[in-house]
Amino acid sequence: MPSLIIPCPRCAKRMSFRSARTTKAEPRILDTTYACDQCGAEVICTSFCRHDAAQAA
């Protein structure tokens, strides 16, 4: 069971994870998309990913 449940802003039903990808312009920015199970509305959450030297190697 996920620790974070996002309610749909349109119908207040549960949203599920759809995809996560970095942006083309800036690879450290991650767009995570959630879609409503009921009405199909989508929400995109944008976050900044920090990369340390250990991950880059």
Short mmCIF file of C-alpha atoms in Angstrom, two decimals:
data_model
loop_
_atom_site.label_atom_id
_atom_site.label_comp_id
_atom_site.label_asym_id
_atom_site.label_seq_id
_atom_site.Cartn_x
_atom_site.Cartn_y
_atom_site.Cartn_z
CA MET A 1 0.00 0.00 0.00
CA PRO A 2 1.48 3.38 -0.95
CA SER A 3 2.39 5.76 1.84
CA LEU A 4 1.07 8.73 -0.14
CA ILE A 5 -2.46 8.79 -1.56
CA ILE A 6 -3.23 11.80 -3.75
CA PRO A 7 -6.92 12.77 -4.10
CA CYS A 8 -8.13 13.88 -7.53
CA PRO A 9 -8.73 17.65 -7.66
CA ARG A 10 -11.67 17.06 -10.02
CA CYS A 11 -13.69 14.21 -8.45
CA ALA A 12 -11.83 13.52 -5.14
CA LYS A 13 -11.23 9.85 -6.00
CA ARG A 14 -7.86 8.13 -5.70
CA MET A 15 -5.02 8.93 -8.11
CA SER A 16 -2.40 6.37 -9.14
CA PHE A 17 1.20 6.71 -10.29
CA ARG A 18 1.41 6.94 -14.10
CA SER A 19 5.03 7.81 -14.99
CA ALA A 20 8.22 9.60 -13.95
CA ARG A 21 10.73 11.16 -16.32
CA THR A 22 13.34 13.86 -16.41
CA THR A 23 12.82 16.96 -18.51
CA LYS A 24 14.80 17.43 -21.74
CA ALA A 25 15.97 20.93 -20.88
CA GLU A 26 17.26 20.06 -17.39
CA PRO A 27 17.94 16.39 -16.50
CA ARG A 28 17.90 17.15 -12.76
CA ILE A 29 14.20 18.09 -12.92
CA LEU A 30 11.82 15.13 -12.57
CA ASP A 31 8.17 15.24 -13.67
CA THR A 32 6.02 12.61 -11.94
CA THR A 33 2.55 12.07 -13.42
CA TYR A 34 -0.44 10.76 -11.48
CA ALA A 35 -3.79 9.86 -13.09
CA CYS A 36 -7.25 9.57 -11.52
CA ASP A 37 -8.63 6.01 -11.47
CA GLN A 38 -12.19 7.34 -11.88
CA CYS A 39 -12.22 10.33 -14.28
CA GLY A 40 -8.77 10.14 -15.91
CA ALA A 41 -7.58 13.61 -14.85
CA GLU A 42 -3.79 13.94 -14.62
CA VAL A 43 -1.58 15.85 -12.18
CA ILE A 44 2.12 16.47 -12.81
CA CYS A 45 4.37 16.97 -9.78
CA THR A 46 7.73 18.54 -10.60
CA SER A 47 10.70 18.00 -8.30
CA PHE A 48 14.42 18.71 -8.32
CA CYS A 49 16.73 15.68 -8.11
CA ARG A 50 20.14 16.05 -6.58
CA HIS A 51 22.89 13.86 -8.03
CA ASP A 52 25.96 13.20 -5.92
CA ALA A 53 29.36 12.01 -7.16
CA ALA A 54 28.65 8.37 -6.17
CA GLN A 55 25.55 8.21 -8.40
CA ALA A 56 27.31 9.83 -11.35
CA ALA A 57 30.10 7.20 -11.40
#
